Amino acid sequence: MAELSSAYNPKEIEDKWYRFWQEKNFFKADPGSSKKAFSIVIPPPNVTGALHMGHALDETLQDILCRFKRMLGFEVLWVPGTDHAGISTQTVVEKHLIKTLGKRRTDFTREEFLKEVWAWKEEKQHSILGQIAKMGSSCDWSRLRFTLDEQCSLAVKTVFQKMFNDGLIYRGDYLVNWDPVTQTAIADDEVEWEEKAGSLWYFRYPLKTGQGLNENQKFIVIATTRPETMLGDTAIAVSPEDPRYQGLIGKTVLLPFVNREIPIIADSFVDPKFGSGAVKITPAHDFNDHAVAGRHSLPLINIMNPNGTINQNGAEFEGLKMTEARALLVQKMQEKGLLEKIEPYRLNLGVSYRSKAAVEPYLSKQWFVKMTAFKEVLKNTVLEKKVRLVPENWEETYFHWIDNLRDWCISRQLWWGHRIPIWYNLKDPDKILCYTGPGEPKQVKKHPENWKQEEDVLDTWFSSALWPFSTMGWPKKTAEMKKFYPTSILVTGHDILFFWIARMILMSQYVLKKVPFRQTFIHGLIYGKSYWRKDPDGSVTYAGIEEKSQYDLGAPIPSDVSFKWEKMSKSKGNVIDPLAIIEKYGTDAMRLALSASATHASQIDLDLRRFEEYKNFTNKLWNGSRFVLQNTSSLGQEALEQGLKTDLFNLEDHWILGKLNQTIQKETLHLEKCEFDKATLVLYDFFWNDFCAYYLELAKPVLFGKELNFQIAE
C-alpha cells in the first residue's frame, strides 16, 4: 500500500471521488427497481448567479438524507434543477446589458432580449450545477430539469388551462403591490416589511363654502404618512362615533392642487385616536382605502405611472418621482398655510422581496387565482398530518397565512417567463381565448389582425408550485410518477413557506388529489456576523473582508467595533461564499459544519470557527482511517476474514462494536426526525472519543505486541 499523507488534503480526494461516483452512475435512480422508493426534489436555485451559503445548507441536508436512505436499501431519486426566476433574472440581465452594451430591455425586441437571457441562463446554470457538484451532492444528473424547459412548460400550460376552464383564473382591475423598479406586480408574500422612522403630516383641507357652516369652520385637519398620494384622494373619512366631526359628515372639501370636490364620510374603519381622527381616502393607492371606497361607491383615481412617477392626474407634480413629489408637495402646502404640523412616526414600510424597492399599492389589470376555493384543503392537509411540517411550530405561521388568504396575483409585467396563454380580440375587448396547444389558435391564424396575445408572463411561483410533479414528467404517465410520487420529503428555508411550500400543496392536491411530499423540513436562515464602527457623523462603516475574517477567527475586537448576527448581505460584508469555504477548508468540513448548525431554530448563527473545528475533525477522520489501513494493509484476505470471527474478539472489540450499534441507533433516530445537529454530534463523539481516543489506543498494544495493562472505564 502506498504511503498516505499525514494530513488530509481535500483537493486531492474530493473531486477525484465525485468523478468516480458519477462515472459509475451511483446516483442514477431506477424507476423499475423493486426497492422501496425515497425521492426528493431540489429547491431549484435561481439562474441569476452564484450559489450562497443557504444553498450549501439545503444541498448538504438533502444529500445526507439521500445517502442515508441508500445505505438503508432504498431506491433513491434526487431530482436536480434550476429556476428561471422571472423578476430576478430579467433585472440582472438588463443591468448587465446596460453595463456592457449601454442598452435597456426596451431597446430590443422581445425575441432579441429573450435570446440574451437564454444565453445568460446557459452560462449561469452551468456554473451553478458545477457548484452543486462541488458540494458533493449525489443528484441524479440524468434527470436535470429547468422551470422553463419543454417538459415543465407543458405542465404549466396544462394546469393554467384546467384552472381557467374551472373558473379559478380571472382578470380584473385590482389593487396590487407594485415594484416600480422592475415595473411589475408582486404577490402579498413577496413584500418584506421593515420598521422605519417616518413622519405624520397634518394638513388642512379647505371646506367648501356655502354648506351652512359657521365662519370659524374653514378647514378639516387630516393626518397622513404619505402626503404625495393626496393627489388621488376621493374622500375624507372620520369615525361615526367621533363627536368632533358629526356636523361635518356629508359636507365636502376642495382638494388642494387639483381643486376636486370630495365628500366627508363616516366609516368605522377610522381610529379616532390616530392623528387628528380624520384620514384621507386614496382608493387607488392604499388597500384599506380601497375597501372603504367599495363600501361607499367612491371613484378610483390612479396618480402613478408604472415607473413610480406621478402621472397626468397629479397636476403640477406630473413627472416627478413619488419621493420628489412628497417633498415638493409638503413645501407648497406650507406655503399655502395648509401644513399644520409634522410629528415623528414609526411605520412599516413594504419593500420588494426581489429588488428591495419601496412597494406602492397600484391599480392595474392583472390575472388572479381564486384562493378561497383552496382554503379548506390547504388547512386540512397539514392539520391531518398528510404533510408534516418539521418542526411543528411552523404550523401556527402556516395556518395564520391561510386564514388571511387573498387571491393570488399570477401575472407579471415581464418578458422572461411563461407567457400567459391568452389572446384578446382587438375588436371586442371582452372576447378572449385561452389556448395552450402548439402554434396559435385557429381563430388567430384565420384573422391575425383581430387578435393579440397577452404580453404578461406568469408569476415564477406558479411554475415552481408544479415542480414536484412537472420534474417527473407530468402530465405524461411516466415510470417516475408511478414509482417516486408523492416525494418523500422537502428541505427548504422558512422564508418560502408561503411562496412555495403552501402553493405546491395547493397545486398537487388540485391536479392530482395527492400531497406533493409527505413531510418538509423547514430549516432556519443563515446569519453571519457583521462588524462596524460608528463614525462621528453617526454613519456606519462596516469592516473590510480581511479585518472581518480576523475577528471571525478569534482575533481581539477593538472597543470601538461592534458586531451582531444579521441576515447575510453583501453591503454588510457578512456573506460567506461556499466556494471560498471549500477552497480553504474542504467540502467535507463545510458540510459537517453546516449539518452541525442545522437546529430546529429559525436562525442559524454561522461562525467561521465552526469550519475550522470541522476541518480538524476531517483530518482526524483521515488519520484514524490511515492508522487502520497502514496496520492492516499487509494482511491477506484470509487473515482479515479470520480477524472478523467473534470468538477471537478482545474485550475492547466487543466494547467498540457495542458503541457502534448504539451510535447507529441514535443516528437513525436523529435523521428520521431531521435532527441534523444531533446526528452530526453523535458521529463526532463516536469517532473522536470512542474510536480514536479509546479504541485505537487500546488496539495499539495488541498490534505492536505489547501487553495491555489497564481496563476500560465505562
XYZ file of C-alpha atoms in Angstrom:
714
model
C 0.000 0.000 0.000
C 1.271 3.495 -0.895
C 2.218 5.738 1.986
C -0.700 8.002 2.907
C -0.138 11.658 3.740
C -0.219 12.537 7.425
C -2.725 15.334 6.761
C -5.995 15.274 4.855
C -5.830 17.207 1.577
C -9.428 17.643 0.325
C -8.291 18.968 -3.063
C -6.626 15.640 -3.850
C -9.515 13.496 -2.630
C -12.949 15.134 -3.033
C -13.046 15.885 -6.779
C -11.446 12.520 -7.602
C -14.080 10.510 -5.803
C -17.005 12.631 -7.013
C -15.923 11.945 -10.603
C -15.719 8.233 -9.776
C -19.265 8.213 -8.351
C -20.604 9.977 -11.443
C -18.769 7.705 -13.900
C -20.202 4.650 -12.143
C -23.765 6.123 -12.198
C -24.099 5.591 -8.459
C -26.642 8.445 -8.210
C -28.951 7.312 -11.016
C -32.366 6.104 -9.865
C -34.148 3.131 -11.394
C -37.965 3.527 -11.519
C -38.215 -0.198 -12.341
C -36.499 -1.188 -9.100
C -38.339 -3.384 -6.593
C -36.718 -1.473 -3.721
C -38.797 0.876 -1.581
C -38.718 4.398 -3.029
C -37.283 7.535 -1.482
C -37.498 10.723 -3.541
C -36.723 14.383 -3.124
C -36.669 17.389 -5.462
C -34.076 20.103 -5.083
C -35.391 23.611 -4.331
C -34.252 24.938 -7.720
C -31.735 27.797 -7.364
C -32.297 30.910 -9.465
C -30.181 31.264 -12.604
C -29.083 34.730 -11.533
C -25.515 33.983 -10.457
C -23.519 32.024 -7.904
C -24.948 29.973 -5.055
C -24.846 31.207 -1.471
C -24.449 29.524 1.893
C -28.201 28.918 2.150
C -27.975 26.718 -0.949
C -24.987 24.906 0.568
C -27.061 24.147 3.674
C -30.013 22.958 1.575
C -27.892 20.691 -0.599
C -25.966 19.292 2.367
C -29.073 18.264 4.309
C -30.719 16.712 1.244
C -27.566 14.782 0.421
C -27.345 13.436 3.969
C -30.884 12.070 3.680
C -30.281 10.584 0.208
C -27.081 8.794 1.204
C -28.670 7.630 4.450
C -31.625 6.106 2.579
C -29.346 4.432 0.028
C -27.494 2.802 2.915
C -30.835 1.503 4.186
C -31.543 -0.128 0.808
C -33.975 2.392 -0.704
C -34.159 3.285 -4.400
C -33.319 6.971 -4.156
C -34.206 9.687 -6.658
C -32.885 13.196 -6.059
C -34.019 15.494 -8.887
C -31.717 18.460 -9.610
C -32.723 21.610 -11.477
C -32.806 25.384 -11.694
C -35.469 28.098 -11.683
C -35.856 30.785 -14.351
C -36.665 33.349 -11.591
C -38.556 35.870 -13.708
C -38.066 39.192 -11.934
C -34.593 38.488 -10.574
C -33.089 37.144 -13.797
C -34.642 39.779 -16.052
C -33.396 42.548 -13.726
C -29.866 41.132 -13.547
C -29.623 40.623 -17.314
C -30.948 44.102 -18.039
C -28.349 45.622 -15.696
C -25.691 43.537 -17.450
C -26.811 44.806 -20.872
C -26.820 48.419 -19.678
C -23.291 47.988 -18.350
C -21.876 46.126 -21.365
C -23.900 47.485 -24.292
C -25.467 50.645 -22.917
C -28.902 49.267 -23.839
C -32.059 48.653 -21.850
C -34.609 45.880 -22.379
C -36.841 48.241 -24.363
C -34.020 48.822 -26.865
C -34.508 45.202 -28.002
C -37.452 43.350 -29.445
C -38.948 40.773 -27.098
C -37.318 37.937 -29.061
C -33.903 39.657 -29.085
C -33.978 40.279 -25.361
C -35.059 36.710 -24.574
C -32.152 35.429 -26.671
C -29.807 37.389 -24.383
C -31.486 35.952 -21.272
C -31.254 32.375 -22.563
C -27.524 32.877 -23.185
C -27.168 34.175 -19.624
C -29.136 31.221 -18.305
C -26.905 28.670 -20.056
C -23.740 30.245 -18.678
C -25.006 30.672 -15.117
C -26.733 27.298 -14.961
C -23.500 25.558 -15.973
C -21.711 27.375 -13.156
C -24.462 26.630 -10.616
C -24.579 22.919 -11.425
C -20.817 22.776 -11.087
C -21.120 24.348 -7.642
C -23.774 21.839 -6.579
C -21.488 19.012 -7.676
C -18.556 20.668 -5.890
C -20.607 20.449 -2.701
C -20.707 16.643 -3.099
C -24.425 16.435 -3.922
C -25.468 12.971 -5.101
C -28.160 14.177 -7.540
C -29.413 12.113 -10.465
C -27.956 14.384 -13.152
C -29.672 12.416 -15.925
C -32.965 13.946 -14.759
C -31.897 17.604 -14.725
C -34.860 19.999 -15.062
C -35.389 23.736 -15.651
C -38.643 25.551 -14.891
C -38.794 26.883 -18.463
C -37.813 23.694 -20.276
C -40.204 21.908 -22.624
C -41.372 19.375 -20.029
C -42.096 21.952 -17.314
C -43.722 24.313 -19.844
C -46.178 21.595 -20.847
C -47.152 21.122 -17.208
C -47.630 24.886 -16.729
C -49.862 25.195 -19.806
C -51.915 22.162 -18.795
C -52.573 23.477 -15.274
C -53.356 27.007 -16.488
C -55.899 25.644 -18.976
C -57.528 23.475 -16.303
C -57.769 26.341 -13.802
C -59.117 28.683 -16.481
C -61.758 26.154 -17.553
C -62.712 25.583 -13.893
C -63.279 29.319 -13.410
C -60.408 29.644 -10.929
C -58.434 32.145 -13.017
C -59.791 35.606 -13.792
C -58.623 39.055 -14.908
C -59.699 42.314 -13.386
C -58.864 45.798 -12.119
C -57.319 45.307 -8.755
C -55.071 47.000 -6.285
C -51.744 45.178 -6.307
C -48.326 45.533 -4.747
C -46.278 47.283 -7.395
C -42.486 47.239 -7.697
C -41.596 50.478 -9.540
C -38.011 49.320 -10.213
C -38.879 46.076 -12.017
C -42.243 47.614 -13.028
C -44.306 44.567 -12.226
C -46.922 43.431 -9.756
C -45.735 41.214 -6.913
C -47.727 38.970 -4.581
C -48.509 39.876 -0.969
C -45.999 37.379 0.330
C -43.246 38.836 -1.870
C -43.372 42.018 0.207
C -40.963 42.304 3.125
C -41.919 44.651 5.928
C -39.354 46.850 7.621
C -39.961 49.226 10.503
C -38.698 52.694 9.589
C -38.623 56.135 11.120
C -41.176 58.285 9.312
C -43.436 61.281 9.830
C -47.098 62.067 10.319
C -48.120 65.166 8.383
C -51.202 67.159 9.456
C -52.815 69.005 6.534
C -55.695 71.484 6.469
C -58.182 70.649 3.729
C -60.396 73.695 2.919
C -64.117 73.119 3.454
C -66.265 74.233 0.559
C -68.159 77.409 1.387
C -71.912 77.679 1.347
C -72.645 74.424 3.229
C -74.308 76.003 6.246
C -71.062 76.034 8.245
C -70.213 78.778 10.710
C -67.499 81.245 9.793
C -64.917 79.512 12.034
C -65.266 76.190 10.188
C -62.874 76.698 7.293
C -60.793 73.528 7.371
C -60.765 69.908 8.395
C -57.362 68.631 9.522
C -56.290 65.200 8.275
C -53.208 63.184 9.242
C -51.237 61.114 6.720
C -47.942 59.238 6.418
C -47.977 59.537 2.597
C -48.602 63.164 1.576
C -47.941 62.618 -2.143
C -50.960 60.322 -2.505
C -53.363 63.151 -1.590
C -53.497 63.943 -5.305
C -55.601 60.784 -5.678
C -57.925 61.442 -2.708
C -61.617 60.861 -3.318
C -62.940 61.334 0.253
C -62.150 62.235 3.863
C -63.211 59.633 6.431
C -64.000 60.016 10.131
C -65.334 57.617 12.728
C -69.145 57.633 13.015
C -68.634 57.668 16.816
C -66.333 60.706 16.867
C -68.282 63.700 18.279
C -65.800 66.208 16.828
C -66.916 65.601 13.264
C -70.634 64.789 13.483
C -71.569 68.144 11.935
C -69.161 67.672 9.014
C -70.309 64.255 7.783
C -71.861 64.739 4.343
C -70.071 68.031 3.742
C -67.346 68.404 1.115
C -63.831 69.819 0.854
C -61.849 71.203 -2.072
C -58.721 69.115 -2.576
C -55.658 71.367 -2.916
C -53.743 71.486 -6.236
C -56.401 69.575 -8.217
C -59.399 71.543 -6.850
C -61.524 68.388 -6.756
C -64.600 68.408 -4.528
C -64.592 65.329 -2.284
C -67.016 64.249 0.474
C -66.516 63.729 4.200
C -67.810 60.258 5.039
C -68.246 58.178 8.190
C -66.663 54.725 8.347
C -65.924 52.511 11.347
C -62.516 51.688 9.806
C -61.216 55.030 11.122
C -59.491 55.047 14.507
C -60.414 58.327 16.293
C -57.140 58.132 18.248
C -54.956 58.149 15.122
C -53.674 61.592 14.262
C -56.475 64.110 14.071
C -59.163 61.443 13.821
C -59.747 62.327 10.147
C -57.978 60.481 7.349
C -57.740 60.929 3.602
C -59.110 58.122 1.401
C -56.976 57.275 -1.654
C -58.576 54.100 -3.047
C -56.123 53.529 -5.901
C -53.069 53.673 -3.620
C -53.986 52.062 -0.299
C -55.521 48.642 0.407
C -57.627 49.811 3.368
C -58.818 52.853 1.429
C -59.737 50.595 -1.487
C -62.023 48.613 0.816
C -63.597 51.856 2.135
C -64.198 53.012 -1.437
C -66.042 49.791 -2.184
C -68.405 50.362 0.762
C -69.123 53.980 -0.234
C -69.002 53.727 -4.050
C -66.089 56.160 -4.307
C -64.218 56.692 -7.580
C -60.694 55.284 -8.008
C -58.080 57.732 -9.276
C -54.619 56.432 -10.122
C -51.868 59.049 -9.883
C -48.825 56.850 -10.611
C -47.068 55.660 -13.747
C -45.608 52.123 -13.803
C -42.099 53.546 -13.225
C -43.126 55.190 -9.951
C -43.550 58.744 -11.260
C -46.661 60.932 -10.974
C -48.976 60.714 -13.989
C -51.283 63.296 -15.610
C -53.710 63.103 -12.676
C -51.085 64.698 -10.453
C -51.493 68.258 -11.777
C -48.295 70.317 -11.423
C -46.412 67.335 -9.917
C -46.636 65.244 -13.093
C -43.349 63.529 -13.990
C -41.854 63.675 -10.507
C -40.898 60.542 -8.608
C -43.152 59.799 -5.644
C -40.448 60.804 -3.164
C -39.736 64.030 -5.082
C -43.434 64.840 -5.222
C -43.704 64.345 -1.456
C -41.013 66.897 -0.650
C -42.369 69.499 -3.095
C -45.995 68.953 -2.067
C -45.235 69.410 1.635
C -43.313 72.593 0.794
C -46.214 74.003 -1.242
C -48.782 73.055 1.433
C -46.686 75.010 3.911
C -46.519 77.985 1.538
C -50.324 77.863 1.245
C -50.674 77.831 5.035
C -52.205 74.348 4.867
C -49.493 72.463 6.799
C -50.468 72.395 10.472
C -47.633 70.301 11.934
C -45.321 67.316 11.435
C -44.784 64.595 14.042
C -42.254 61.727 14.085
C -43.931 58.382 13.453
C -42.726 54.764 13.219
C -44.236 52.918 10.274
C -43.946 49.585 8.497
C -42.583 50.084 5.004
C -43.139 47.373 2.413
C -40.166 46.589 0.179
C -39.915 44.227 -2.782
C -38.593 40.763 -1.956
C -36.546 40.899 -5.169
C -35.468 44.474 -5.950
C -35.720 45.946 -2.418
C -37.632 48.912 -3.885
C -40.361 50.558 -1.804
C -43.614 48.859 -2.830
C -46.510 51.056 -3.985
C -50.159 49.922 -3.966
C -51.192 50.329 -7.600
C -54.422 49.897 -9.547
C -53.980 47.824 -12.689
C -55.394 44.927 -14.708
C -53.926 41.636 -13.544
C -54.586 37.900 -13.655
C -55.520 36.137 -10.420
C -56.173 32.691 -8.981
C -59.212 32.499 -6.686
C -57.765 31.242 -3.416
C -60.890 30.785 -1.313
C -61.564 27.503 -3.131
C -58.331 26.072 -1.696
C -58.586 27.282 1.882
C -60.035 24.086 3.325
C -57.714 21.648 1.570
C -54.648 23.743 2.435
C -55.588 23.744 6.084
C -56.688 20.094 6.343
C -53.600 18.743 4.569
C -51.398 19.976 7.400
C -53.979 19.643 10.167
C -54.472 15.959 9.354
C -50.684 15.435 9.037
C -50.920 14.388 5.389
C -47.973 16.749 5.106
C -45.905 17.060 8.293
C -44.167 20.356 8.912
C -40.913 19.789 10.798
C -40.512 21.445 13.249
C -44.216 21.639 14.093
C -44.047 25.202 15.419
C -44.277 26.413 11.794
C -47.870 25.170 11.668
C -49.095 28.271 13.504
C -47.479 30.547 10.896
C -48.838 28.399 8.083
C -52.424 28.476 9.423
C -52.250 32.246 10.001
C -51.387 32.712 6.328
C -54.283 30.509 5.211
C -56.740 32.320 7.479
C -55.759 35.583 5.768
C -55.678 34.301 2.187
C -56.199 36.780 -0.623
C -56.458 35.981 -4.293
C -53.059 35.212 -5.817
C -51.870 37.705 -8.423
C -50.172 35.475 -11.019
C -49.387 37.977 -13.802
C -46.047 39.761 -14.066
C -45.179 42.583 -16.436
C -42.057 40.839 -17.728
C -40.740 39.214 -20.895
C -38.797 36.390 -19.236
C -41.095 33.611 -18.103
C -44.090 31.519 -19.134
C -46.120 33.850 -21.333
C -49.777 33.791 -20.320
C -51.635 31.723 -22.992
C -54.442 34.233 -23.542
C -55.419 36.039 -26.761
C -57.522 39.241 -26.829
C -59.893 40.217 -29.613
C -58.945 43.768 -30.668
C -62.473 44.484 -31.927
C -64.227 43.057 -28.882
C -62.076 43.503 -25.707
C -64.389 41.234 -23.699
C -63.740 38.321 -26.047
C -60.695 36.251 -25.101
C -59.225 32.848 -25.933
C -57.246 30.549 -23.672
C -55.116 28.294 -25.863
C -52.265 26.021 -24.755
C -51.757 23.882 -27.843
C -48.961 24.127 -30.418
C -48.700 27.295 -32.500
C -51.622 29.716 -32.476
C -55.396 29.194 -32.129
C -57.346 28.645 -35.348
C -59.175 31.955 -34.938
C -55.873 33.811 -34.657
C -54.394 32.103 -37.707
C -57.530 32.943 -39.693
C -57.692 36.625 -38.678
C -54.343 37.605 -37.096
C -55.203 41.299 -37.452
C -58.049 40.849 -34.940
C -56.049 39.209 -32.181
C -53.199 39.974 -29.798
C -51.558 37.670 -27.255
C -51.227 38.718 -23.610
C -47.847 40.393 -23.059
C -47.517 39.399 -19.378
C -45.894 36.246 -18.073
C -46.866 34.053 -15.147
C -45.510 34.567 -11.672
C -42.398 32.403 -11.210
C -44.030 30.730 -8.213
C -46.784 29.391 -10.488
C -44.343 27.117 -12.334
C -42.389 26.385 -9.141
C -45.617 25.213 -7.487
C -45.716 22.361 -10.034
C -42.060 21.405 -9.520
C -42.517 18.083 -7.623
C -44.602 16.560 -10.431
C -43.542 18.578 -13.501
C -39.975 17.320 -12.944
C -41.234 13.733 -13.102
C -42.871 14.089 -16.483
C -46.484 15.002 -15.653
C -48.916 15.346 -17.448
C -47.482 12.229 -19.103
C -47.885 8.960 -17.202
C -44.227 8.256 -16.540
C -42.482 5.486 -14.629
C -41.041 8.182 -12.341
C -44.510 9.428 -11.394
C -45.614 5.900 -10.602
C -42.551 4.977 -8.551
C -41.459 8.195 -6.860
C -44.562 10.406 -6.434
C -45.516 11.753 -3.955
C -41.964 12.649 -2.979
C -40.741 11.692 0.478
C -39.573 14.995 1.919
C -38.824 18.603 1.013
C -35.927 20.501 2.592
C -36.088 24.285 2.410
C -35.871 27.540 4.376
C -38.789 29.071 6.262
C -38.674 32.235 4.141
C -40.555 30.447 1.335
C -43.154 28.692 3.466
C -45.901 30.662 1.671
C -44.210 31.348 -1.677
C -43.532 27.718 -2.374
C -44.452 25.077 0.208
C -48.122 26.048 0.515
C -48.508 26.517 -3.243
C -47.009 23.109 -4.003
C -49.550 21.597 -1.615
C -52.300 23.588 -3.367
C -51.332 22.549 -6.898
C -50.666 18.894 -6.136
C -53.972 18.484 -4.316
C -55.830 20.348 -7.081
C -54.240 18.495 -10.023
C -53.509 15.028 -8.612
C -55.540 14.790 -5.395
C -52.249 13.871 -3.724
C -49.768 15.611 -1.467
C -46.500 16.725 -3.155
C -44.392 15.375 -0.263
C -45.103 13.591 2.990
C -43.097 15.952 5.154
C -40.989 19.059 4.843
C -38.040 20.046 6.979
C -38.126 23.816 7.355
C -34.686 24.954 8.420
C -33.535 28.307 9.737
C -31.937 31.067 7.706
C -28.185 31.525 7.963
C -26.988 34.665 9.691
C -23.431 35.986 9.666
C -21.541 38.381 11.889
C -21.396 41.986 10.703
C -18.785 44.267 12.285
C -18.971 48.053 12.166
C -17.710 51.309 13.602
C -19.981 54.291 14.161
C -18.361 57.382 12.708
C -18.549 60.815 14.422
C -21.252 61.920 11.976
C -23.403 58.944 13.003
C -22.818 56.926 9.820
C -21.724 53.294 9.983
C -18.561 51.849 8.433
C -18.506 48.084 8.015
C -15.302 46.109 8.457
C -13.402 45.002 5.346
C -13.119 41.342 4.357
C -9.645 40.793 5.827
C -10.458 42.617 9.069
C -13.758 40.735 9.422
C -12.092 37.356 8.790
C -9.602 38.014 11.585
C -12.417 38.815 14.032
C -14.407 35.770 12.901
C -11.464 33.510 13.654
C -10.950 34.882 17.160
C -8.760 37.986 16.845
C -9.422 40.612 19.570
C -12.220 43.023 18.629
C -11.352 46.706 19.308
C -13.531 48.616 21.752
C -14.860 50.906 19.000
C -16.049 47.943 16.904
C -19.435 46.266 17.439
C -20.935 43.159 15.886
C -24.281 41.464 15.609
C -25.779 38.478 13.818
C -27.680 39.583 10.719
C -29.098 38.030 7.564
C -26.291 37.753 5.067
C -25.895 40.848 2.915
C -23.066 41.967 0.631
C -23.479 45.566 1.795
C -22.889 44.480 5.403
C -19.914 42.341 4.481
C -21.219 39.258 6.299
C -21.763 36.971 3.289
C -19.961 33.626 3.451
C -19.114 32.219 -0.003
C -19.454 28.400 0.000
C -16.794 28.041 -2.720
C -14.344 30.123 -0.696
C -15.066 27.923 2.325
C -14.487 24.775 0.245
C -11.230 26.205 -1.091
C -9.949 26.920 2.426
C -11.424 24.087 4.497
C -12.694 21.452 2.058
C -16.199 20.265 1.169
C -16.385 17.695 3.976
C -15.552 20.281 6.636
C -18.118 22.709 5.246
C -20.851 20.065 5.121
C -20.139 18.856 8.652
C -20.161 22.427 9.974
C -23.487 23.151 8.246
C -25.188 19.956 9.410
C -23.939 20.563 12.960
C -25.525 24.033 12.782
C -28.909 22.873 11.435
C -31.013 23.013 14.586
C -34.802 23.436 14.588
C -34.398 27.155 15.330
C -35.443 29.801 12.795
C -31.991 31.419 12.786
C -28.588 29.805 12.269
C -25.681 31.886 13.555
C -22.807 30.567 11.455
C -19.392 31.205 12.954
C -16.303 30.717 10.763
C -14.584 28.966 13.667
C -17.019 26.113 13.165
C -15.457 25.410 9.757
C -12.032 25.387 11.387
C -13.301 22.943 14.004
C -14.620 20.514 11.408
C -11.522 20.859 9.261
C -9.693 19.438 12.273
C -12.297 16.694 12.530
C -11.924 15.687 8.855
C -8.197 15.470 9.490
C -8.952 13.248 12.484
C -11.113 11.020 10.259
C -8.269 10.807 7.780
C -5.655 9.904 10.351
C -7.874 7.387 12.108
C -8.503 5.662 8.780
C -4.832 5.967 7.861
C -3.835 4.218 11.087
C -6.218 1.321 10.391
C -5.180 0.938 6.740
C -1.480 1.082 7.436
C -1.772 -1.595 10.105
C -3.977 -3.956 8.103
C -2.783 -3.490 4.518
C -0.071 -6.120 4.877
C -2.626 -8.730 5.932
C -4.081 -11.007 3.314
C -7.786 -11.553 2.708
C -7.754 -14.775 4.721
C -6.204 -13.066 7.731
C -8.724 -10.240 7.568
C -11.644 -12.664 7.420
C -10.145 -14.633 10.313
C -9.957 -11.442 12.359
C -13.693 -10.920 11.990
C -14.545 -14.078 13.921
C -16.172 -13.016 17.165
C -14.551 -15.754 19.208
C -11.229 -14.002 18.617
C -12.517 -10.597 19.808
C -10.943 -8.992 22.831
C -12.905 -7.075 25.414
C -12.192 -3.777 23.675
C -13.501 -5.202 20.359
C -16.852 -6.128 21.917
C -16.976 -2.721 23.599
C -16.430 -0.680 20.410
C -18.948 -2.769 18.465
C -21.481 -2.132 21.211
C -20.735 1.583 20.979
C -21.092 1.402 17.193
C -24.516 -0.222 17.447
C -25.656 2.432 19.930
C -24.375 5.128 17.581
C -26.223 3.637 14.599
C -29.469 3.555 16.600
C -29.070 7.161 17.739
C -28.033 8.319 14.270
C -31.014 6.651 12.610
C -33.430 8.184 15.111
C -31.991 11.687 14.713
C -32.000 11.585 10.911
C -35.578 10.267 10.779
C -36.561 13.262 12.924
C -34.441 15.706 10.850
C -32.278 16.481 13.877
C -29.173 17.059 11.799
C -27.234 18.876 14.502
C -27.673 15.989 16.942
C -26.901 13.404 14.251
C -23.624 15.178 13.468
C -22.586 15.395 17.102
C -23.331 11.679 17.653
C -20.909 10.764 14.846
C -18.349 13.303 16.033
C -18.420 11.936 19.568
C -18.220 8.300 18.458
C -15.278 8.734 16.120
C -13.246 11.276 18.097
C -13.774 9.868 21.562
C -14.879 6.220 21.446
C -12.946 5.120 18.378
C -9.826 7.281 18.326
C -9.283 8.308 21.942
C -10.109 4.871 23.388
C -10.318 2.000 20.927
C -7.286 2.794 18.766
C -5.204 3.388 21.855
C -6.395 0.054 23.265
C -5.583 -1.633 19.965
C -2.005 -0.389 19.797
C -0.577 -2.789 22.429
C -2.197 -5.710 20.607
C -0.949 -4.547 17.215
C 2.551 -3.874 18.450
C 2.830 -6.978 20.645
C 2.655 -5.183 23.972
C 0.673 -6.251 26.994
C -2.481 -4.322 27.880
C -2.213 -3.244 31.492
C -5.354 -1.182 32.054
C -9.083 -1.674 31.855
C -11.825 0.237 30.032
C -13.784 2.606 32.237
C -17.431 2.948 31.320
